[in-house]
Short mmCIF file of C-alpha atoms and ligand atoms in Angstrom, two decimals:
data_model
loop_
_atom_site.label_atom_id
_atom_site.label_comp_id
_atom_site.label_asym_id
_atom_site.label_seq_id
_atom_site.Cartn_x
_atom_site.Cartn_y
_atom_site.Cartn_z
CA MET A 1 -13.20 -30.86 3.13
CA TYR A 2 -14.95 -27.55 2.70
CA GLY A 3 -17.88 -27.50 5.14
CA SER A 4 -19.82 -30.55 4.10
CA ALA A 5 -18.34 -30.46 0.61
CA TYR A 6 -15.19 -32.23 -0.54
CA ILE A 7 -13.21 -33.18 -3.65
CA ASP A 8 -13.27 -36.93 -4.39
CA LYS A 9 -10.39 -39.05 -5.70
CA ASP A 10 -11.35 -38.22 -9.32
CA GLU A 11 -11.10 -34.48 -8.56
CA LYS A 12 -14.92 -34.21 -8.68
CA PHE A 13 -16.67 -31.78 -6.37
CA VAL A 14 -19.02 -33.52 -3.97
CA GLY A 15 -21.43 -31.18 -2.22
CA THR A 16 -24.51 -29.13 -2.82
CA ALA A 17 -24.80 -26.51 -5.54
CA GLU A 18 -25.04 -23.98 -2.73
CA ASP A 19 -21.70 -25.10 -1.24
CA GLU A 20 -20.06 -24.79 -4.62
CA ALA A 21 -21.54 -21.36 -5.34
CA GLN A 22 -20.24 -20.15 -1.99
CA LEU A 23 -16.76 -21.50 -2.58
CA LEU A 24 -16.71 -19.99 -6.04
CA GLU A 25 -17.69 -16.63 -4.66
CA VAL A 26 -14.85 -16.71 -2.09
CA PHE A 27 -12.40 -17.90 -4.77
CA GLU A 28 -13.35 -15.14 -7.22
CA ALA A 29 -13.21 -12.50 -4.47
CA ARG A 30 -9.67 -13.60 -3.62
CA ILE A 31 -8.67 -13.28 -7.26
CA ALA A 32 -10.30 -9.86 -7.50
CA ARG A 33 -8.24 -8.75 -4.46
CA GLY A 34 -5.08 -9.85 -6.28
CA GLU A 35 -4.35 -12.78 -3.94
CA LYS A 36 -2.44 -15.76 -5.25
CA ILE A 37 -4.15 -19.15 -5.37
CA GLU A 38 -1.90 -21.93 -4.05
CA PRO A 39 -2.04 -25.68 -4.81
CA ASP A 40 -3.89 -26.66 -1.61
CA ASP A 41 -6.54 -23.97 -1.97
CA TRP A 42 -10.01 -24.77 -3.26
CA MET A 43 -10.35 -23.97 -6.95
CA PRO A 44 -13.07 -24.67 -9.52
CA ALA A 45 -12.39 -27.81 -11.54
CA ASP A 46 -12.32 -25.75 -14.71
CA TYR A 47 -9.68 -23.36 -13.34
CA ARG A 48 -7.50 -26.37 -12.57
CA LYS A 49 -8.13 -27.89 -16.00
CA GLN A 50 -7.38 -24.66 -17.86
CA LEU A 51 -4.20 -24.06 -15.89
CA ILE A 52 -2.95 -27.58 -16.54
CA ARG A 53 -3.66 -27.13 -20.26
CA MET A 54 -1.86 -23.81 -20.48
CA ILE A 55 1.14 -24.55 -18.25
CA GLU A 56 1.62 -27.96 -19.82
CA GLN A 57 1.53 -26.49 -23.34
CA HIS A 58 4.01 -23.87 -22.21
CA ALA A 59 6.35 -26.52 -20.76
CA HIS A 60 6.16 -28.56 -23.98
CA SER A 61 6.93 -25.42 -26.00
CA GLU A 62 10.10 -24.83 -24.01
CA ILE A 63 11.52 -28.29 -24.62
CA MET A 64 10.36 -28.31 -28.26
CA GLY A 65 11.89 -24.85 -28.71
CA ALA A 66 15.25 -26.24 -27.68
CA LEU A 67 15.23 -28.51 -30.75
CA PRO A 68 15.59 -26.07 -33.68
CA GLU A 69 18.14 -24.04 -31.70
CA GLY A 70 19.98 -27.13 -30.48
CA THR A 71 20.77 -28.21 -34.04
CA TRP A 72 22.75 -24.97 -34.50
CA ILE A 73 25.08 -25.39 -31.51
CA THR A 74 27.70 -27.18 -33.58
CA ARG A 75 27.29 -24.74 -36.47
CA ALA A 76 27.30 -21.41 -34.60
CA PRO A 77 29.71 -19.07 -36.40
CA THR A 78 32.06 -18.28 -33.49
CA LEU A 79 33.04 -19.78 -30.15
CA ARG A 80 31.32 -16.90 -28.34
CA ARG A 81 28.05 -17.48 -30.20
CA LYS A 82 28.37 -21.23 -29.56
CA LEU A 83 28.79 -20.71 -25.81
CA ALA A 84 25.83 -18.34 -25.65
CA LEU A 85 23.63 -20.75 -27.62
CA ILE A 86 24.58 -23.73 -25.43
CA ALA A 87 23.62 -21.70 -22.35
CA LYS A 88 20.34 -20.59 -23.95
CA VAL A 89 19.30 -24.11 -24.96
CA GLN A 90 20.13 -25.34 -21.46
CA ASP A 91 17.98 -22.54 -20.00
CA GLU A 92 15.02 -23.43 -22.24
CA VAL A 93 15.10 -27.04 -21.07
CA GLY A 94 15.33 -25.75 -17.49
CA HIS A 95 12.22 -23.62 -18.12
CA GLY A 96 10.47 -26.80 -19.24
CA HIS A 97 11.39 -28.43 -15.91
CA LEU A 98 10.13 -25.45 -13.89
CA LEU A 99 6.85 -25.42 -15.78
CA TYR A 100 6.29 -29.19 -15.58
CA ALA A 101 6.83 -28.86 -11.82
CA ALA A 102 4.26 -26.02 -11.68
CA ALA A 103 1.73 -28.10 -13.65
CA GLU A 104 2.36 -31.10 -11.40
CA THR A 105 1.12 -29.07 -8.40
CA LEU A 106 -2.31 -29.27 -10.05
CA GLY A 107 -2.33 -33.06 -10.08
CA LYS A 108 -1.12 -34.17 -13.52
CA SER A 109 2.10 -36.20 -13.48
CA ARG A 110 5.06 -35.29 -15.63
CA GLU A 111 5.03 -38.75 -17.17
CA THR A 112 1.42 -38.30 -18.32
CA MET A 113 2.27 -34.86 -19.70
CA ILE A 114 5.21 -36.21 -21.71
CA ASN A 115 3.08 -39.11 -22.96
CA ASP A 116 0.38 -36.67 -24.05
CA LEU A 117 3.00 -34.63 -25.91
CA ILE A 118 4.44 -37.55 -27.84
CA SER A 119 1.04 -39.05 -28.60
CA GLY A 120 -0.03 -35.72 -30.10
CA LYS A 121 -2.79 -35.17 -27.51
CA SER A 122 -1.23 -32.01 -26.08
CA LYS A 123 -0.35 -28.95 -28.08
CA TYR A 124 2.85 -26.88 -28.06
CA SER A 125 3.69 -23.54 -29.62
CA ASN A 126 3.04 -23.25 -33.36
CA ILE A 127 6.36 -21.45 -33.80
CA PHE A 128 8.52 -24.53 -33.23
CA ASN A 129 7.04 -26.42 -36.13
CA TYR A 130 9.14 -24.57 -38.69
CA PRO A 131 12.70 -25.39 -39.73
CA ALA A 132 15.72 -23.32 -38.67
CA LYS A 133 17.48 -23.37 -42.04
CA THR A 134 20.31 -20.86 -41.52
CA TRP A 135 22.17 -19.11 -38.72
CA ALA A 136 19.93 -16.08 -39.35
CA ASP A 137 16.95 -18.18 -38.23
CA ILE A 138 18.64 -18.54 -34.84
CA ALA A 139 19.10 -14.77 -34.65
CA VAL A 140 15.42 -14.26 -35.49
CA ILE A 141 14.26 -16.87 -32.94
CA GLY A 142 16.51 -15.42 -30.22
CA PHE A 143 15.34 -11.89 -30.94
CA LEU A 144 11.69 -12.11 -31.92
CA VAL A 145 10.43 -15.37 -30.38
CA ASP A 146 12.06 -14.58 -27.07
CA ALA A 147 10.70 -11.02 -27.25
CA GLY A 148 7.21 -12.39 -27.84
CA ALA A 149 7.62 -14.85 -24.97
CA ILE A 150 8.69 -12.06 -22.62
CA ILE A 151 5.63 -9.97 -23.47
CA ASN A 152 3.36 -12.93 -22.70
CA GLN A 153 5.23 -14.04 -19.59
CA LEU A 154 5.76 -10.66 -17.92
CA LEU A 155 2.01 -10.10 -18.12
CA ASN A 156 1.01 -13.55 -16.93
CA ALA A 157 3.57 -13.51 -14.09
CA LYS A 158 1.14 -11.07 -12.44
CA GLY A 159 -1.64 -13.64 -12.67
CA SER A 160 -3.48 -15.60 -10.02
CA TYR A 161 -1.86 -19.03 -9.72
CA GLY A 162 1.17 -18.81 -7.39
CA PRO A 163 3.38 -21.65 -8.74
CA TYR A 164 2.92 -20.57 -12.40
CA CYS A 165 3.59 -16.89 -11.60
CA ARG A 166 6.76 -17.67 -9.64
CA ALA A 167 8.02 -19.92 -12.46
CA LEU A 168 7.29 -17.19 -15.03
CA GLU A 169 9.09 -14.56 -13.01
CA ARG A 170 12.25 -16.61 -12.92
CA ILE A 171 11.94 -17.55 -16.59
CA CYS A 172 11.64 -13.88 -17.57
CA TYR A 173 15.02 -13.05 -15.98
CA GLU A 174 16.67 -15.65 -18.17
CA GLU A 175 14.63 -14.76 -21.25
CA SER A 176 15.89 -11.19 -21.08
CA PHE A 177 19.45 -12.53 -21.56
CA HIS A 178 18.20 -14.61 -24.48
CA LEU A 179 16.67 -11.54 -26.02
CA LYS A 180 19.99 -9.68 -25.72
CA GLN A 181 21.90 -12.53 -27.38
CA GLY A 182 19.25 -12.75 -30.13
CA TYR A 183 19.28 -9.01 -30.77
CA ASP A 184 23.08 -8.95 -30.82
CA ALA A 185 23.19 -11.72 -33.44
CA PHE A 186 20.40 -9.99 -35.39
CA VAL A 187 22.21 -6.62 -35.43
CA ALA A 188 25.51 -8.29 -36.42
CA LEU A 189 23.82 -9.76 -39.51
CA ALA A 190 21.77 -6.63 -40.28
CA THR A 191 24.93 -4.48 -40.26
CA GLY A 192 27.07 -7.12 -41.97
CA THR A 193 27.82 -7.97 -45.60
CA PRO A 194 25.13 -7.88 -48.32
CA MET A 195 25.04 -11.68 -48.15
CA GLN A 196 24.44 -11.63 -44.39
CA ARG A 197 21.66 -9.08 -44.79
CA GLU A 198 20.09 -11.18 -47.51
CA MET A 199 20.19 -14.26 -45.28
CA LEU A 200 18.59 -12.29 -42.43
CA GLN A 201 15.89 -10.87 -44.69
CA ASP A 202 15.04 -14.36 -45.91
CA ALA A 203 14.74 -15.60 -42.30
CA LEU A 204 12.55 -12.62 -41.33
CA ASN A 205 10.26 -13.25 -44.30
CA ARG A 206 9.79 -16.88 -43.26
CA TRP A 207 9.38 -16.30 -39.50
CA TRP A 208 7.08 -13.29 -39.61
CA PRO A 209 3.81 -15.18 -40.37
CA PRO A 210 4.33 -17.79 -37.57
CA MET A 211 5.37 -14.94 -35.25
CA MET A 212 2.03 -13.24 -35.88
CA HIS A 213 0.36 -16.55 -35.01
CA PHE A 214 2.46 -16.95 -31.84
CA PHE A 215 0.14 -14.88 -29.60
CA GLY A 216 -2.84 -17.04 -30.49
CA PRO A 217 -5.82 -16.57 -32.79
CA SER A 218 -7.65 -13.28 -33.17
CA ASP A 219 -9.87 -12.42 -30.21
CA LYS A 220 -12.90 -13.46 -32.32
CA LEU A 221 -11.50 -17.00 -32.71
CA SER A 222 -9.99 -17.38 -29.23
CA VAL A 223 -12.04 -19.80 -27.15
CA HIS A 224 -10.42 -19.54 -23.72
CA THR A 225 -9.49 -15.85 -23.34
CA GLU A 226 -12.63 -14.54 -21.69
CA ARG A 227 -12.69 -17.07 -18.85
CA LEU A 228 -8.93 -17.05 -18.40
CA MET A 229 -8.86 -13.28 -18.12
CA ARG A 230 -11.70 -13.31 -15.58
CA TRP A 231 -9.66 -15.72 -13.46
CA LYS A 232 -6.42 -13.75 -14.06
CA VAL A 233 -4.64 -16.68 -15.61
CA LYS A 234 -4.22 -14.64 -18.75
CA MET A 235 -3.63 -10.94 -18.16
CA ALA A 236 -4.16 -9.68 -21.72
CA SER A 237 -5.99 -10.87 -24.80
CA ASN A 238 -4.12 -12.40 -27.73
CA GLU A 239 -4.62 -9.24 -29.77
CA GLU A 240 -3.39 -6.97 -26.95
CA MET A 241 -0.19 -9.02 -26.71
CA ARG A 242 0.25 -9.03 -30.50
CA GLN A 243 -0.19 -5.24 -30.65
CA GLU A 244 2.36 -4.75 -27.86
CA PHE A 245 4.86 -6.96 -29.68
CA ILE A 246 4.41 -5.15 -32.98
CA ASP A 247 4.65 -1.76 -31.32
CA GLN A 248 7.87 -2.57 -29.50
CA TYR A 249 9.71 -4.60 -32.12
CA VAL A 250 8.68 -3.53 -35.63
CA PRO A 251 10.40 -0.13 -35.21
CA LYS A 252 13.58 -1.96 -34.08
CA ILE A 253 13.51 -4.05 -37.27
CA TRP A 254 12.81 -1.10 -39.53
CA GLU A 255 15.55 1.05 -37.98
CA LEU A 256 18.04 -1.58 -39.18
CA ASP A 257 16.64 -1.09 -42.66
CA MET A 258 15.18 -4.57 -42.79
CA THR A 259 11.66 -5.15 -44.11
CA LEU A 260 8.70 -7.28 -43.06
CA PRO A 261 6.59 -9.23 -45.53
CA ASP A 262 3.37 -7.32 -44.86
CA PRO A 263 2.58 -4.23 -46.96
CA ASN A 264 -0.30 -3.34 -44.61
CA LEU A 265 1.79 -3.06 -41.45
CA LYS A 266 1.17 0.50 -40.31
CA LYS A 267 0.65 2.39 -37.07
CA ASN A 268 -2.26 4.76 -36.63
CA GLU A 269 -0.44 7.55 -34.84
CA GLU A 270 -3.65 8.90 -33.32
CA THR A 271 -4.92 5.67 -31.75
CA GLY A 272 -1.55 3.89 -31.42
CA VAL A 273 -3.12 0.79 -33.00
CA TRP A 274 -1.25 -1.11 -35.70
CA SER A 275 -3.04 -2.48 -38.72
CA TYR A 276 -1.71 -5.55 -40.51
CA THR A 277 -2.84 -8.20 -42.96
CA GLU A 278 -5.03 -10.75 -41.22
CA PRO A 279 -2.83 -13.78 -40.52
CA ASP A 280 -3.75 -17.04 -42.23
CA TRP A 281 -5.64 -18.73 -39.38
CA ASP A 282 -6.27 -21.88 -41.44
CA GLU A 283 -2.52 -22.37 -41.64
CA PHE A 284 -2.24 -21.71 -37.87
CA PHE A 285 -4.87 -24.32 -36.93
CA LYS A 286 -3.34 -26.81 -39.35
CA VAL A 287 0.07 -26.40 -37.70
CA ILE A 288 -1.12 -26.55 -34.07
CA ASN A 289 -3.16 -29.63 -34.88
CA GLY A 290 -0.08 -31.53 -35.99
CA ASP A 291 0.21 -30.83 -39.70
CA GLY A 292 3.02 -28.28 -39.89
CA PRO A 293 6.34 -28.59 -41.73
CA CYS A 294 8.22 -30.01 -38.71
CA ASN A 295 5.56 -31.53 -36.41
CA ALA A 296 6.43 -35.15 -37.20
CA GLU A 297 10.17 -34.53 -36.88
CA ARG A 298 9.83 -32.71 -33.54
CA ILE A 299 7.60 -35.40 -32.03
CA ALA A 300 9.92 -38.14 -33.31
CA VAL A 301 12.89 -36.52 -31.52
CA ARG A 302 10.97 -36.25 -28.24
CA LYS A 303 9.81 -39.85 -28.58
CA TYR A 304 13.40 -40.96 -29.12
CA ALA A 305 14.56 -38.99 -26.05
CA GLU A 306 11.75 -40.46 -23.96
CA GLN A 307 12.53 -44.03 -24.98
CA HIS A 308 16.32 -43.82 -24.89
CA GLY A 309 16.39 -41.88 -21.63
CA ARG A 310 14.11 -44.30 -19.81
CA TRP A 311 16.97 -46.37 -18.39
CA VAL A 312 18.52 -43.24 -16.86
CA ARG A 313 15.26 -42.33 -15.12
CA GLU A 314 14.82 -45.90 -13.93
CA ALA A 315 18.40 -46.04 -12.64
CA LEU A 316 17.95 -42.76 -10.78
CA MET A 317 14.70 -43.88 -9.19
CA SER A 318 15.91 -47.35 -8.18
CA LYS A 319 17.39 -48.00 -4.75
CA ALA A 320 21.19 -48.35 -4.73
CA PRO A 321 22.26 -51.98 -4.19
CA ALA A 322 23.40 -52.74 -0.63
CA THR A 323 26.86 -53.69 -1.92
CA ALA A 324 27.39 -50.43 -3.79
CA VAL A 325 30.96 -49.17 -3.55
CA THR A 326 31.28 -45.66 -2.16
CA PRO A 327 33.14 -43.58 -4.72
CA PHE A 328 36.56 -42.25 -3.61
CA ALA A 329 36.44 -44.45 -0.46
N1 LIG B 1 0.63 -22.38 -30.46
O1 LIG B 1 -8.39 -19.76 -26.93
P1 LIG B 1 -7.01 -19.49 -27.36
C1 LIG B 1 9.38 -19.91 -25.86
C2 LIG B 1 -4.33 -22.89 -29.22
S1 LIG B 1 8.22 -21.03 -25.40
C3 LIG B 1 -0.10 -23.51 -30.29
O2 LIG B 1 -6.67 -18.09 -27.65
P2 LIG B 1 -5.38 -19.49 -24.96
C4 LIG B 1 10.71 -20.31 -26.28
C5 LIG B 1 -4.87 -22.93 -27.80
O3 LIG B 1 -4.12 -23.81 -27.00
C6 LIG B 1 6.88 -20.03 -24.85
N2 LIG B 1 -1.41 -23.51 -29.93
O4 LIG B 1 -5.96 -20.11 -26.28
C7 LIG B 1 11.15 -21.58 -26.06
C8 LIG B 1 -6.30 -23.39 -28.07
O5 LIG B 1 -6.31 -24.78 -28.35
P3 LIG B 1 -6.87 -25.89 -27.27
C9 LIG B 1 5.59 -20.32 -25.50
C10 LIG B 1 -1.97 -22.30 -29.69
O6 LIG B 1 -4.78 -20.57 -24.20
C11 LIG B 1 12.37 -21.99 -26.57
C12 LIG B 1 -6.64 -22.71 -29.38
O7 LIG B 1 -5.41 -22.42 -30.01
N3 LIG B 1 4.59 -19.54 -24.77
O8 LIG B 1 9.07 -18.78 -25.85
O9 LIG B 1 -6.41 -18.62 -24.30
C13 LIG B 1 13.14 -21.11 -27.33
C14 LIG B 1 -7.45 -21.44 -29.17
O10 LIG B 1 -6.63 -20.39 -28.63
C15 LIG B 1 -1.25 -21.11 -29.82
C16 LIG B 1 3.54 -20.07 -24.16
O11 LIG B 1 3.30 -21.25 -24.25
C17 LIG B 1 0.10 -21.17 -30.23
N4 LIG B 1 0.86 -20.09 -30.42
O12 LIG B 1 -4.24 -18.46 -25.44
C18 LIG B 1 12.71 -19.79 -27.54
C19 LIG B 1 2.70 -19.15 -23.32
N5 LIG B 1 -2.08 -20.09 -29.53
O13 LIG B 1 -5.86 -25.94 -26.16
C20 LIG B 1 11.51 -19.39 -27.00
C21 LIG B 1 1.60 -19.83 -22.55
C22 LIG B 1 -3.27 -20.63 -29.24
O14 LIG B 1 -8.22 -25.41 -26.82
N6 LIG B 1 0.36 -19.87 -23.29
N7 LIG B 1 -3.21 -21.96 -29.36
O15 LIG B 1 -6.93 -27.17 -28.06
C23 LIG B 1 -0.46 -18.81 -23.41
O16 LIG B 1 -0.18 -17.72 -22.96
C24 LIG B 1 -1.78 -19.03 -24.11
O17 LIG B 1 -2.05 -20.42 -24.15
C25 LIG B 1 -1.80 -18.46 -25.55
C26 LIG B 1 -3.14 -18.88 -26.23
C27 LIG B 1 -1.74 -16.94 -25.52
C28 LIG B 1 -0.66 -19.00 -26.41
#
């Protein structure tokens, strides 16, 4: 209840327009003061909807991201790399759990979220719809995709919704280890044999275009940015995040004498702004709408996991039989 107003069982606001305007004013003032919004606080229905969309997509991206990397655990070149990759994949799945839990505070169940992922209703990051063909792909994912994720997440951890911010903060600690392992693998290949450098260059050429897409469409094409930034769900525009990524990481790639497949990539030293070839946004929208090189394969794996893991979930949720034997008794 909020005065005479309340939220009904379908999450609809019931009250006068005046009540709602007043609540909205208080809500926006809290955000402007930098306060965190918590699950039991009043929030506009659209804030809730946008947060569920974004956190859910983020959670899906974490568990989908574990798939291309997971296939390389058995093929990692050394025991040390294998151990690091196992730990990373485990972390990514853990991030998925944290984020599903954060989204659940807004009223959508995990089961519904997983169903929406495997039915194709929910999106997940474009970047995980491409194949990881060689070990160099794993180095590029660990270095550049994790770097991109950190840029996005460090910013949004300062946002307005408490449970999402706290999850992001914890995720960022782990992501910084992932970035170190990715960079280490990247440098090992970049300073290795001509064949290793060639393999790395090939991976960079393939991953660069989806990496440019990773931060979302150009600000002209972005539909949610303006509202999300007003509500401090998103703390920077897609283009601001992309510029920050390019500025921090392109010099690190070039200093290893590797190249990027964009002849127009150049920094304006006066303004600090990078120019680059406009990414192919048709390709981006095709991929995020389910028609990328690996969409069907990724969804099929998640569907398999959902179906074949059902008995485990059911067993965990069921009450233990009265006659159960106590282990080690
Ligand atoms: N991929 O209005 P816009 C990881 C969609 S995992 C797919 O700009 P918004 C890792 C967008 O949803 C971390 N779809 O959107 C894991 C919208 O479509 P709908 C991944 C995208 O939300 C394992 C439409 O395009 N990070 O790092 O304002 C191993 C218009 O876009 C993408 C996150 O998930 C995309 N890249 O801004 C290694 C961060 N971009 O929903 C690493 C959380 C846009 O209207 N998400 N779309 O149908 C965000 O920060 C924001 O959602 C975005 C997009 C910046 C990505």
